[in-house]
Amino acid sequence: MSQDDHAAALALAGEAADALRSATGADDIHAALVLGSGWVPAADAVGRTVAEIPVTDLPGFAPPAVAGHAGRIRVVSTASGRNVLIFLGRTHLYEGLGVGPVVHGVRTAIAAGAGTIVLTNAAGGLRPETQRVGDPVLISDHINLTGANPITGARFVDLTEVYSRRLRELARAAEPSLAEGVYVAFRGPTYETPAEIRMCRAFGGDLVGMSTALEAIAAREGGAEVLGLSLVTNPGAGLTGEPLDHQEVLAVGRATAARMGELLATVVDKL
Ligand code: 8IG
């Protein structure tokens, strides 16, 4: 990707934001929420639906590739009357479309006015001693092992505080029991080997997944504040001896939807 491509990607996000405004009538987007697998069932709790469209109605969005990734964009009005954009599903790097489509939603949200981006995901837990399956964990930082970066050119974006301390404190005020952890991002689509999981633990990782880090980088580049939330759906490979299964991820999401919905609604309303 050249710097011209990067400028074109930002322009495409601007076009998508214009199309979003025309399609939904919402011209005052306060924040955006990206719901990963496991989180989509929690969406209805966040607010009253103002409009909902397939992502493919907007320029630059790829159709959904995975069961449980719904590929729709919803505008909701929260309890305090603010418009929040919800992405029901996301594009992953492992789909092979490149990094542009992975961060297009975040860039579109920022172009539409969002000053806060909430990124959610389902993740493997690297600390089964303290993490339970079905627990939400605040992302405190990440280790980007995807080999990709959404930024091209000599733009040395500061990543000292990707995941806003202020927003983490706000989330903990809503749910004081929330643990924090470092999210290790892999390209996927394979899960890790047990040796890679041991490496991640030794590196200081607490969570492992295939999303979020690149979107968080794009959000920081765009000047938005980021909140990251992982739903622990399995212990990392080799930590228990059980093989990993995507259906389990979706089942944990359905089982925890009420709790995650309440958490999201409370947090989003305070943004
Ligand atoms: I859910 O154990 C979920 N997503 N890389 N590893 C990676 N991604 C995941 C995992 C996991 N669990």
PDB file of C-alpha atoms and ligand atoms in Angstrom:
ATOM      1  CA  MET A   1       0.000   0.000   0.000  1.00  0.00           C
ATOM      2  CA  SER A   2       1.433   3.378  -0.976  1.00  0.00           C
ATOM      3  CA  GLN A   3       0.749   6.712   0.703  1.00  0.00           C
ATOM      4  CA  ASP A   4      -1.633   7.475  -2.181  1.00  0.00           C
ATOM      5  CA  ASP A   5      -3.551   4.294  -1.344  1.00  0.00           C
ATOM      6  CA  HIS A   6      -3.684   5.407   2.265  1.00  0.00           C
ATOM      7  CA  ALA A   7      -5.153   8.773   1.253  1.00  0.00           C
ATOM      8  CA  ALA A   8      -7.632   6.927  -0.984  1.00  0.00           C
ATOM      9  CA  ALA A   9      -8.648   4.681   1.938  1.00  0.00           C
ATOM     10  CA  LEU A  10      -9.409   7.735   4.093  1.00  0.00           C
ATOM     11  CA  ALA A  11     -11.364   9.306   1.222  1.00  0.00           C
ATOM     12  CA  LEU A  12     -13.386   6.080   0.823  1.00  0.00           C
ATOM     13  CA  ALA A  13     -14.262   6.246   4.536  1.00  0.00           C
ATOM     14  CA  GLY A  14     -15.492   9.801   3.978  1.00  0.00           C
ATOM     15  CA  GLU A  15     -17.728   8.579   1.144  1.00  0.00           C
ATOM     16  CA  ALA A  16     -19.061   5.754   3.330  1.00  0.00           C
ATOM     17  CA  ALA A  17     -19.842   8.244   6.110  1.00  0.00           C
ATOM     18  CA  ASP A  18     -21.792  10.408   3.606  1.00  0.00           C
ATOM     19  CA  ALA A  19     -23.699   7.333   2.380  1.00  0.00           C
ATOM     20  CA  LEU A  20     -24.413   6.331   5.990  1.00  0.00           C
ATOM     21  CA  ARG A  21     -25.886   9.778   6.677  1.00  0.00           C
ATOM     22  CA  SER A  22     -28.126   9.535   3.592  1.00  0.00           C
ATOM     23  CA  ALA A  23     -29.218   5.961   4.365  1.00  0.00           C
ATOM     24  CA  THR A  24     -29.986   6.444   8.075  1.00  0.00           C
ATOM     25  CA  GLY A  25     -30.775  10.138   8.450  1.00  0.00           C
ATOM     26  CA  ALA A  26     -28.368  10.264  11.409  1.00  0.00           C
ATOM     27  CA  ASP A  27     -25.893  13.116  11.140  1.00  0.00           C
ATOM     28  CA  ASP A  28     -24.690  13.279  14.734  1.00  0.00           C
ATOM     29  CA  ILE A  29     -22.836  10.025  15.517  1.00  0.00           C
ATOM     30  CA  HIS A  30     -21.300  10.299  18.989  1.00  0.00           C
ATOM     31  CA  ALA A  31     -19.549   6.930  19.304  1.00  0.00           C
ATOM     32  CA  ALA A  32     -19.213   3.607  17.515  1.00  0.00           C
ATOM     33  CA  LEU A  33     -19.288   0.077  18.798  1.00  0.00           C
ATOM     34  CA  VAL A  34     -17.770  -2.860  16.907  1.00  0.00           C
ATOM     35  CA  LEU A  35     -19.344  -6.134  18.019  1.00  0.00           C
ATOM     36  CA  GLY A  36     -17.234  -9.215  17.427  1.00  0.00           C
ATOM     37  CA  SER A  37     -18.421 -12.789  17.502  1.00  0.00           C
ATOM     38  CA  GLY A  38     -19.901 -13.518  20.883  1.00  0.00           C
ATOM     39  CA  TRP A  39     -21.079  -9.911  21.340  1.00  0.00           C
ATOM     40  CA  VAL A  40     -23.729  -9.566  18.617  1.00  0.00           C
ATOM     41  CA  PRO A  41     -26.504 -11.033  20.832  1.00  0.00           C
ATOM     42  CA  ALA A  42     -25.852  -8.168  23.289  1.00  0.00           C
ATOM     43  CA  ALA A  43     -26.559  -5.445  20.705  1.00  0.00           C
ATOM     44  CA  ASP A  44     -30.266  -4.983  21.421  1.00  0.00           C
ATOM     45  CA  ALA A  45     -29.564  -3.757  24.959  1.00  0.00           C
ATOM     46  CA  VAL A  46     -27.515  -0.751  23.835  1.00  0.00           C
ATOM     47  CA  GLY A  47     -30.363   1.435  22.653  1.00  0.00           C
ATOM     48  CA  ARG A  48     -33.428   1.921  20.501  1.00  0.00           C
ATOM     49  CA  THR A  49     -32.781   1.141  16.842  1.00  0.00           C
ATOM     50  CA  VAL A  50     -33.047   4.229  14.637  1.00  0.00           C
ATOM     51  CA  ALA A  51     -31.961   2.520  11.394  1.00  0.00           C
ATOM     52  CA  GLU A  52     -30.217  -0.647  10.269  1.00  0.00           C
ATOM     53  CA  ILE A  53     -28.592  -1.444   6.917  1.00  0.00           C
ATOM     54  CA  PRO A  54     -26.355  -4.166   5.487  1.00  0.00           C
ATOM     55  CA  VAL A  55     -22.711  -3.004   5.478  1.00  0.00           C
ATOM     56  CA  THR A  56     -22.605  -3.708   1.764  1.00  0.00           C
ATOM     57  CA  ASP A  57     -24.993  -0.765   1.180  1.00  0.00           C
ATOM     58  CA  LEU A  58     -22.026   1.514   1.925  1.00  0.00           C
ATOM     59  CA  PRO A  59     -18.891   1.894  -0.232  1.00  0.00           C
ATOM     60  CA  GLY A  60     -15.789  -0.056   0.820  1.00  0.00           C
ATOM     61  CA  PHE A  61     -17.341  -2.722   3.040  1.00  0.00           C
ATOM     62  CA  ALA A  62     -16.775  -6.431   2.402  1.00  0.00           C
ATOM     63  CA  PRO A  63     -19.683  -8.879   2.830  1.00  0.00           C
ATOM     64  CA  PRO A  64     -19.594 -10.955   6.040  1.00  0.00           C
ATOM     65  CA  ALA A  65     -17.467 -14.109   5.833  1.00  0.00           C
ATOM     66  CA  VAL A  66     -18.096 -15.993   9.064  1.00  0.00           C
ATOM     67  CA  ALA A  67     -21.165 -17.472  10.760  1.00  0.00           C
ATOM     68  CA  GLY A  68     -21.969 -15.255  13.746  1.00  0.00           C
ATOM     69  CA  HIS A  69     -20.572 -12.151  12.046  1.00  0.00           C
ATOM     70  CA  ALA A  70     -23.737 -10.484  10.909  1.00  0.00           C
ATOM     71  CA  GLY A  71     -22.428  -7.757   8.566  1.00  0.00           C
ATOM     72  CA  ARG A  72     -24.954  -5.058   9.435  1.00  0.00           C
ATOM     73  CA  ILE A  73     -24.686  -1.481  10.669  1.00  0.00           C
ATOM     74  CA  ARG A  74     -27.222  -0.136  13.126  1.00  0.00           C
ATOM     75  CA  VAL A  75     -27.728   3.377  14.461  1.00  0.00           C
ATOM     76  CA  VAL A  76     -29.187   3.339  17.958  1.00  0.00           C
ATOM     77  CA  SER A  77     -30.328   6.076  20.288  1.00  0.00           C
ATOM     78  CA  THR A  78     -29.029   5.496  23.825  1.00  0.00           C
ATOM     79  CA  ALA A  79     -30.907   6.133  27.079  1.00  0.00           C
ATOM     80  CA  SER A  80     -29.377   9.624  27.208  1.00  0.00           C
ATOM     81  CA  GLY A  81     -30.506  10.273  23.628  1.00  0.00           C
ATOM     82  CA  ARG A  82     -27.199  10.064  21.770  1.00  0.00           C
ATOM     83  CA  ASN A  83     -26.743   8.353  18.417  1.00  0.00           C
ATOM     84  CA  VAL A  84     -24.309   5.441  18.491  1.00  0.00           C
ATOM     85  CA  LEU A  85     -23.227   3.409  15.501  1.00  0.00           C
ATOM     86  CA  ILE A  86     -23.064  -0.358  16.006  1.00  0.00           C
ATOM     87  CA  PHE A  87     -21.192  -2.640  13.625  1.00  0.00           C
ATOM     88  CA  LEU A  88     -22.737  -6.103  13.940  1.00  0.00           C
ATOM     89  CA  GLY A  89     -19.675  -8.023  12.787  1.00  0.00           C
ATOM     90  CA  ARG A  90     -16.338  -6.991  11.298  1.00  0.00           C
ATOM     91  CA  THR A  91     -13.849  -7.857   8.564  1.00  0.00           C
ATOM     92  CA  HIS A  92     -10.784  -9.826   9.708  1.00  0.00           C
ATOM     93  CA  LEU A  93      -7.271  -9.812   8.282  1.00  0.00           C
ATOM     94  CA  TYR A  94      -7.465 -13.589   7.762  1.00  0.00           C
ATOM     95  CA  GLU A  95     -10.131 -13.061   5.103  1.00  0.00           C
ATOM     96  CA  GLY A  96      -7.251 -12.041   2.845  1.00  0.00           C
ATOM     97  CA  LEU A  97      -8.671  -8.703   1.656  1.00  0.00           C
ATOM     98  CA  GLY A  98      -5.782  -6.725   3.141  1.00  0.00           C
ATOM     99  CA  VAL A  99      -5.744  -4.322   6.051  1.00  0.00           C
ATOM    100  CA  GLY A 100      -7.895  -1.610   4.403  1.00  0.00           C
ATOM    101  CA  PRO A 101     -11.263  -3.389   4.752  1.00  0.00           C
ATOM    102  CA  VAL A 102     -10.333  -4.428   8.324  1.00  0.00           C
ATOM    103  CA  VAL A 103     -10.199  -0.798   9.494  1.00  0.00           C
ATOM    104  CA  HIS A 104     -12.748   0.712   7.095  1.00  0.00           C
ATOM    105  CA  GLY A 105     -15.554   0.576   9.689  1.00  0.00           C
ATOM    106  CA  VAL A 106     -13.523   2.473  12.278  1.00  0.00           C
ATOM    107  CA  ARG A 107     -12.460   5.071   9.713  1.00  0.00           C
ATOM    108  CA  THR A 108     -16.047   5.445   8.505  1.00  0.00           C
ATOM    109  CA  ALA A 109     -17.287   5.913  12.079  1.00  0.00           C
ATOM    110  CA  ILE A 110     -14.680   8.617  12.718  1.00  0.00           C
ATOM    111  CA  ALA A 111     -15.534  10.320   9.420  1.00  0.00           C
ATOM    112  CA  ALA A 112     -19.183  10.249  10.581  1.00  0.00           C
ATOM    113  CA  GLY A 113     -18.206  12.090  13.754  1.00  0.00           C
ATOM    114  CA  ALA A 114     -17.507   9.349  16.310  1.00  0.00           C
ATOM    115  CA  GLY A 115     -14.988  10.490  18.923  1.00  0.00           C
ATOM    116  CA  THR A 116     -15.012   7.178  20.764  1.00  0.00           C
ATOM    117  CA  ILE A 117     -14.605   3.687  19.359  1.00  0.00           C
ATOM    118  CA  VAL A 118     -15.551   0.673  21.480  1.00  0.00           C
ATOM    119  CA  LEU A 119     -13.970  -2.517  20.145  1.00  0.00           C
ATOM    120  CA  THR A 120     -15.237  -5.863  21.382  1.00  0.00           C
ATOM    121  CA  ASN A 121     -14.073  -9.376  20.584  1.00  0.00           C
ATOM    122  CA  ALA A 122     -14.156 -12.959  21.688  1.00  0.00           C
ATOM    123  CA  ALA A 123     -10.723 -14.134  22.768  1.00  0.00           C
ATOM    124  CA  GLY A 124      -8.721 -16.990  24.105  1.00  0.00           C
ATOM    125  CA  GLY A 125      -7.632 -16.532  27.708  1.00  0.00           C
ATOM    126  CA  LEU A 126      -3.944 -16.943  28.528  1.00  0.00           C
ATOM    127  CA  ARG A 127      -4.463 -16.861  32.315  1.00  0.00           C
ATOM    128  CA  PRO A 128      -6.926 -19.649  33.155  1.00  0.00           C
ATOM    129  CA  GLU A 129      -5.683 -19.381  36.768  1.00  0.00           C
ATOM    130  CA  THR A 130      -7.635 -16.124  37.079  1.00  0.00           C
ATOM    131  CA  GLN A 131      -9.923 -15.906  34.020  1.00  0.00           C
ATOM    132  CA  ARG A 132     -13.208 -17.726  33.678  1.00  0.00           C
ATOM    133  CA  VAL A 133     -14.864 -18.519  30.360  1.00  0.00           C
ATOM    134  CA  GLY A 134     -17.710 -16.031  29.932  1.00  0.00           C
ATOM    135  CA  ASP A 135     -15.915 -13.200  31.742  1.00  0.00           C
ATOM    136  CA  PRO A 136     -15.421  -9.815  30.069  1.00  0.00           C
ATOM    137  CA  VAL A 137     -11.893  -8.344  30.317  1.00  0.00           C
ATOM    138  CA  LEU A 138     -10.865  -4.745  29.657  1.00  0.00           C
ATOM    139  CA  ILE A 139      -8.032  -4.485  27.148  1.00  0.00           C
ATOM    140  CA  SER A 140      -5.228  -2.445  28.699  1.00  0.00           C
ATOM    141  CA  ASP A 141      -2.770  -2.700  25.794  1.00  0.00           C
ATOM    142  CA  HIS A 142      -1.952  -4.927  22.835  1.00  0.00           C
ATOM    143  CA  ILE A 143       0.868  -6.802  21.150  1.00  0.00           C
ATOM    144  CA  ASN A 144       0.357  -6.695  17.388  1.00  0.00           C
ATOM    145  CA  LEU A 145       1.668  -9.959  15.914  1.00  0.00           C
ATOM    146  CA  THR A 146      -0.474  -9.746  12.770  1.00  0.00           C
ATOM    147  CA  GLY A 147       2.462  -8.537  10.680  1.00  0.00           C
ATOM    148  CA  ALA A 148       0.180  -5.804   9.338  1.00  0.00           C
ATOM    149  CA  ASN A 149      -0.391  -2.120  10.087  1.00  0.00           C
ATOM    150  CA  PRO A 150      -3.184   0.090   8.758  1.00  0.00           C
ATOM    151  CA  ILE A 151      -0.857   3.087   8.412  1.00  0.00           C
ATOM    152  CA  THR A 152       1.528   3.551   5.508  1.00  0.00           C
ATOM    153  CA  GLY A 153       4.218   6.176   5.155  1.00  0.00           C
ATOM    154  CA  ALA A 154       6.324   8.067   7.664  1.00  0.00           C
ATOM    155  CA  ARG A 155       3.525   8.695  10.146  1.00  0.00           C
ATOM    156  CA  PHE A 156       4.874   7.785  13.568  1.00  0.00           C
ATOM    157  CA  VAL A 157       1.639   7.532  15.521  1.00  0.00           C
ATOM    158  CA  ASP A 158       2.095   7.413  19.296  1.00  0.00           C
ATOM    159  CA  LEU A 159       0.721   4.203  20.847  1.00  0.00           C
ATOM    160  CA  THR A 160       1.627   4.865  24.485  1.00  0.00           C
ATOM    161  CA  GLU A 161      -2.036   4.749  25.496  1.00  0.00           C
ATOM    162  CA  VAL A 162      -4.019   3.054  22.740  1.00  0.00           C
ATOM    163  CA  TYR A 163      -6.772   1.951  25.130  1.00  0.00           C
ATOM    164  CA  SER A 164      -7.826   5.053  27.020  1.00  0.00           C
ATOM    165  CA  ARG A 165      -7.185   4.984  30.764  1.00  0.00           C
ATOM    166  CA  ARG A 166     -10.102   7.351  31.238  1.00  0.00           C
ATOM    167  CA  LEU A 167     -12.507   5.009  29.441  1.00  0.00           C
ATOM    168  CA  ARG A 168     -11.193   1.958  31.315  1.00  0.00           C
ATOM    169  CA  GLU A 169     -11.886   3.750  34.598  1.00  0.00           C
ATOM    170  CA  LEU A 170     -15.341   4.656  33.360  1.00  0.00           C
ATOM    171  CA  ALA A 171     -16.012   0.986  32.486  1.00  0.00           C
ATOM    172  CA  ARG A 172     -14.745  -0.172  35.871  1.00  0.00           C
ATOM    173  CA  ALA A 173     -17.044   2.320  37.560  1.00  0.00           C
ATOM    174  CA  ALA A 174     -19.900   0.466  35.799  1.00  0.00           C
ATOM    175  CA  GLU A 175     -18.517  -2.979  36.664  1.00  0.00           C
ATOM    176  CA  PRO A 176     -15.847  -2.870  39.407  1.00  0.00           C
ATOM    177  CA  SER A 177     -15.015  -6.572  39.004  1.00  0.00           C
ATOM    178  CA  LEU A 178     -13.673  -6.052  35.443  1.00  0.00           C
ATOM    179  CA  ALA A 179     -10.130  -7.415  35.063  1.00  0.00           C
ATOM    180  CA  GLU A 180      -7.625  -5.868  32.630  1.00  0.00           C
ATOM    181  CA  GLY A 181      -5.341  -7.635  30.206  1.00  0.00           C
ATOM    182  CA  VAL A 182      -2.931  -7.334  27.301  1.00  0.00           C
ATOM    183  CA  TYR A 183      -4.448  -8.548  23.999  1.00  0.00           C
ATOM    184  CA  VAL A 184      -2.141 -10.405  21.621  1.00  0.00           C
ATOM    185  CA  ALA A 185      -3.350 -10.151  18.020  1.00  0.00           C
ATOM    186  CA  PHE A 186      -2.546 -12.857  15.480  1.00  0.00           C
ATOM    187  CA  ARG A 187      -3.573 -12.898  11.832  1.00  0.00           C
ATOM    188  CA  GLY A 188      -5.343 -16.261  12.129  1.00  0.00           C
ATOM    189  CA  PRO A 189      -7.361 -18.061  10.884  1.00  0.00           C
ATOM    190  CA  THR A 190      -5.568 -20.875  12.680  1.00  0.00           C
ATOM    191  CA  TYR A 191      -5.674 -20.829  16.439  1.00  0.00           C
ATOM    192  CA  GLU A 192      -2.238 -20.845  18.092  1.00  0.00           C
ATOM    193  CA  THR A 193      -0.010 -23.795  18.766  1.00  0.00           C
ATOM    194  CA  PRO A 194       0.633 -24.556  22.438  1.00  0.00           C
ATOM    195  CA  ALA A 195       4.210 -23.232  21.922  1.00  0.00           C
ATOM    196  CA  GLU A 196       2.842 -19.908  20.631  1.00  0.00           C
ATOM    197  CA  ILE A 197       0.531 -19.706  23.627  1.00  0.00           C
ATOM    198  CA  ARG A 198       3.492 -20.250  25.987  1.00  0.00           C
ATOM    199  CA  MET A 199       5.359 -17.492  24.101  1.00  0.00           C
ATOM    200  CA  CYS A 200       2.423 -15.098  24.502  1.00  0.00           C
ATOM    201  CA  ARG A 201       2.248 -15.790  28.230  1.00  0.00           C
ATOM    202  CA  ALA A 202       5.999 -15.202  28.589  1.00  0.00           C
ATOM    203  CA  PHE A 203       5.673 -11.931  26.606  1.00  0.00           C
ATOM    204  CA  GLY A 204       3.094 -10.608  29.068  1.00  0.00           C
ATOM    205  CA  GLY A 205      -0.034 -11.387  27.072  1.00  0.00           C
ATOM    206  CA  ASP A 206      -3.329 -12.166  28.813  1.00  0.00           C
ATOM    207  CA  LEU A 207      -5.689 -12.592  25.843  1.00  0.00           C
ATOM    208  CA  VAL A 208      -5.264 -13.853  22.311  1.00  0.00           C
ATOM    209  CA  GLY A 209      -7.375 -13.146  19.258  1.00  0.00           C
ATOM    210  CA  MET A 210      -7.588 -12.242  15.577  1.00  0.00           C
ATOM    211  CA  SER A 211      -8.979  -8.701  15.586  1.00  0.00           C
ATOM    212  CA  THR A 212      -9.083  -5.353  17.423  1.00  0.00           C
ATOM    213  CA  ALA A 213      -5.386  -4.306  17.370  1.00  0.00           C
ATOM    214  CA  LEU A 214      -5.420  -2.977  13.790  1.00  0.00           C
ATOM    215  CA  GLU A 215      -8.757  -1.227  14.335  1.00  0.00           C
ATOM    216  CA  ALA A 216      -7.420   0.334  17.548  1.00  0.00           C
ATOM    217  CA  ILE A 217      -4.370   1.646  15.667  1.00  0.00           C
ATOM    218  CA  ALA A 218      -6.582   3.145  12.947  1.00  0.00           C
ATOM    219  CA  ALA A 219      -8.786   4.735  15.614  1.00  0.00           C
ATOM    220  CA  ARG A 220      -5.785   6.339  17.319  1.00  0.00           C
ATOM    221  CA  GLU A 221      -4.489   7.562  13.980  1.00  0.00           C
ATOM    222  CA  GLY A 222      -7.901   9.150  13.429  1.00  0.00           C
ATOM    223  CA  GLY A 223      -7.787  10.819  16.848  1.00  0.00           C
ATOM    224  CA  ALA A 224     -10.565   8.785  18.508  1.00  0.00           C
ATOM    225  CA  GLU A 225     -10.471   7.436  22.046  1.00  0.00           C
ATOM    226  CA  VAL A 226     -10.579   3.630  22.249  1.00  0.00           C
ATOM    227  CA  LEU A 227     -12.163   1.218  24.703  1.00  0.00           C
ATOM    228  CA  GLY A 228     -11.458  -2.490  24.194  1.00  0.00           C
ATOM    229  CA  LEU A 229     -13.401  -5.383  25.709  1.00  0.00           C
ATOM    230  CA  SER A 230     -12.686  -9.093  25.289  1.00  0.00           C
ATOM    231  CA  LEU A 231     -15.092 -11.876  26.146  1.00  0.00           C
ATOM    232  CA  VAL A 232     -13.024 -14.871  27.212  1.00  0.00           C
ATOM    233  CA  THR A 233     -14.531 -17.850  25.406  1.00  0.00           C
ATOM    234  CA  ASN A 234     -11.784 -20.471  25.656  1.00  0.00           C
ATOM    235  CA  PRO A 235      -8.443 -21.056  27.325  1.00  0.00           C
ATOM    236  CA  GLY A 236      -5.539 -20.668  24.848  1.00  0.00           C
ATOM    237  CA  ALA A 237      -4.463 -23.811  22.989  1.00  0.00           C
ATOM    238  CA  GLY A 238      -2.728 -26.386  25.130  1.00  0.00           C
ATOM    239  CA  LEU A 239      -3.720 -24.802  28.445  1.00  0.00           C
ATOM    240  CA  THR A 240      -6.465 -27.364  29.074  1.00  0.00           C
ATOM    241  CA  GLY A 241      -5.966 -30.119  26.496  1.00  0.00           C
ATOM    242  CA  GLU A 242      -9.333 -29.434  24.818  1.00  0.00           C
ATOM    243  CA  PRO A 243      -9.311 -28.568  21.079  1.00  0.00           C
ATOM    244  CA  LEU A 244     -10.771 -25.132  20.167  1.00  0.00           C
ATOM    245  CA  ASP A 245     -14.154 -24.821  18.458  1.00  0.00           C
ATOM    246  CA  HIS A 246     -15.817 -21.718  16.909  1.00  0.00           C
ATOM    247  CA  GLN A 247     -19.296 -23.019  17.798  1.00  0.00           C
ATOM    248  CA  GLU A 248     -18.316 -22.807  21.478  1.00  0.00           C
ATOM    249  CA  VAL A 249     -17.466 -19.137  20.994  1.00  0.00           C
ATOM    250  CA  LEU A 250     -20.957 -18.441  19.679  1.00  0.00           C
ATOM    251  CA  ALA A 251     -22.532 -20.474  22.494  1.00  0.00           C
ATOM    252  CA  VAL A 252     -20.639 -18.466  25.130  1.00  0.00           C
ATOM    253  CA  GLY A 253     -21.846 -15.286  23.406  1.00  0.00           C
ATOM    254  CA  ARG A 254     -25.467 -16.414  23.566  1.00  0.00           C
ATOM    255  CA  ALA A 255     -25.081 -17.505  27.190  1.00  0.00           C
ATOM    256  CA  THR A 256     -23.565 -14.177  28.283  1.00  0.00           C
ATOM    257  CA  ALA A 257     -25.631 -11.847  26.045  1.00  0.00           C
ATOM    258  CA  ALA A 258     -27.722 -10.417  28.880  1.00  0.00           C
ATOM    259  CA  ARG A 259     -24.699  -9.606  31.054  1.00  0.00           C
ATOM    260  CA  MET A 260     -22.641  -8.164  28.165  1.00  0.00           C
ATOM    261  CA  GLY A 261     -25.650  -6.192  26.928  1.00  0.00           C
ATOM    262  CA  GLU A 262     -26.093  -4.572  30.312  1.00  0.00           C
ATOM    263  CA  LEU A 263     -22.367  -3.784  30.527  1.00  0.00           C
ATOM    264  CA  LEU A 264     -22.312  -2.251  27.035  1.00  0.00           C
ATOM    265  CA  ALA A 265     -25.481  -0.253  27.593  1.00  0.00           C
ATOM    266  CA  THR A 266     -24.163   1.181  30.866  1.00  0.00           C
ATOM    267  CA  VAL A 267     -20.734   2.009  29.454  1.00  0.00           C
ATOM    268  CA  VAL A 268     -21.932   3.398  26.114  1.00  0.00           C
ATOM    269  CA  ASP A 269     -24.425   5.656  27.841  1.00  0.00           C
ATOM    270  CA  LYS A 270     -21.569   7.251  29.800  1.00  0.00           C
ATOM    271  CA  LEU A 271     -19.292   7.904  26.818  1.00  0.00           C
TER     272      LEU A 271
HETATM  273  I1  8IG B   1     -12.948 -16.808  20.464  1.00  0.00           I
HETATM  274  O1  8IG B   1      -7.671 -18.983  21.322  1.00  0.00           O
HETATM  275  C1  8IG B   1     -11.094 -16.948  20.107  1.00  0.00           C
HETATM  276  N1  8IG B   1     -10.491 -16.232  19.165  1.00  0.00           N
HETATM  277  N2  8IG B   1      -6.007 -16.291  17.982  1.00  0.00           N
HETATM  278  N3  8IG B   1      -6.844 -17.657  19.671  1.00  0.00           N
HETATM  279  C2  8IG B   1      -7.036 -16.712  18.708  1.00  0.00           C
HETATM  280  N4  8IG B   1      -8.212 -16.179  18.452  1.00  0.00           N
HETATM  281  C3  8IG B   1      -9.227 -16.616  19.207  1.00  0.00           C
HETATM  282  C4  8IG B   1      -9.113 -17.580  20.208  1.00  0.00           C
HETATM  283  C5  8IG B   1      -7.847 -18.134  20.448  1.00  0.00           C
HETATM  284  N5  8IG B   1     -10.304 -17.777  20.759  1.00  0.00           N
END
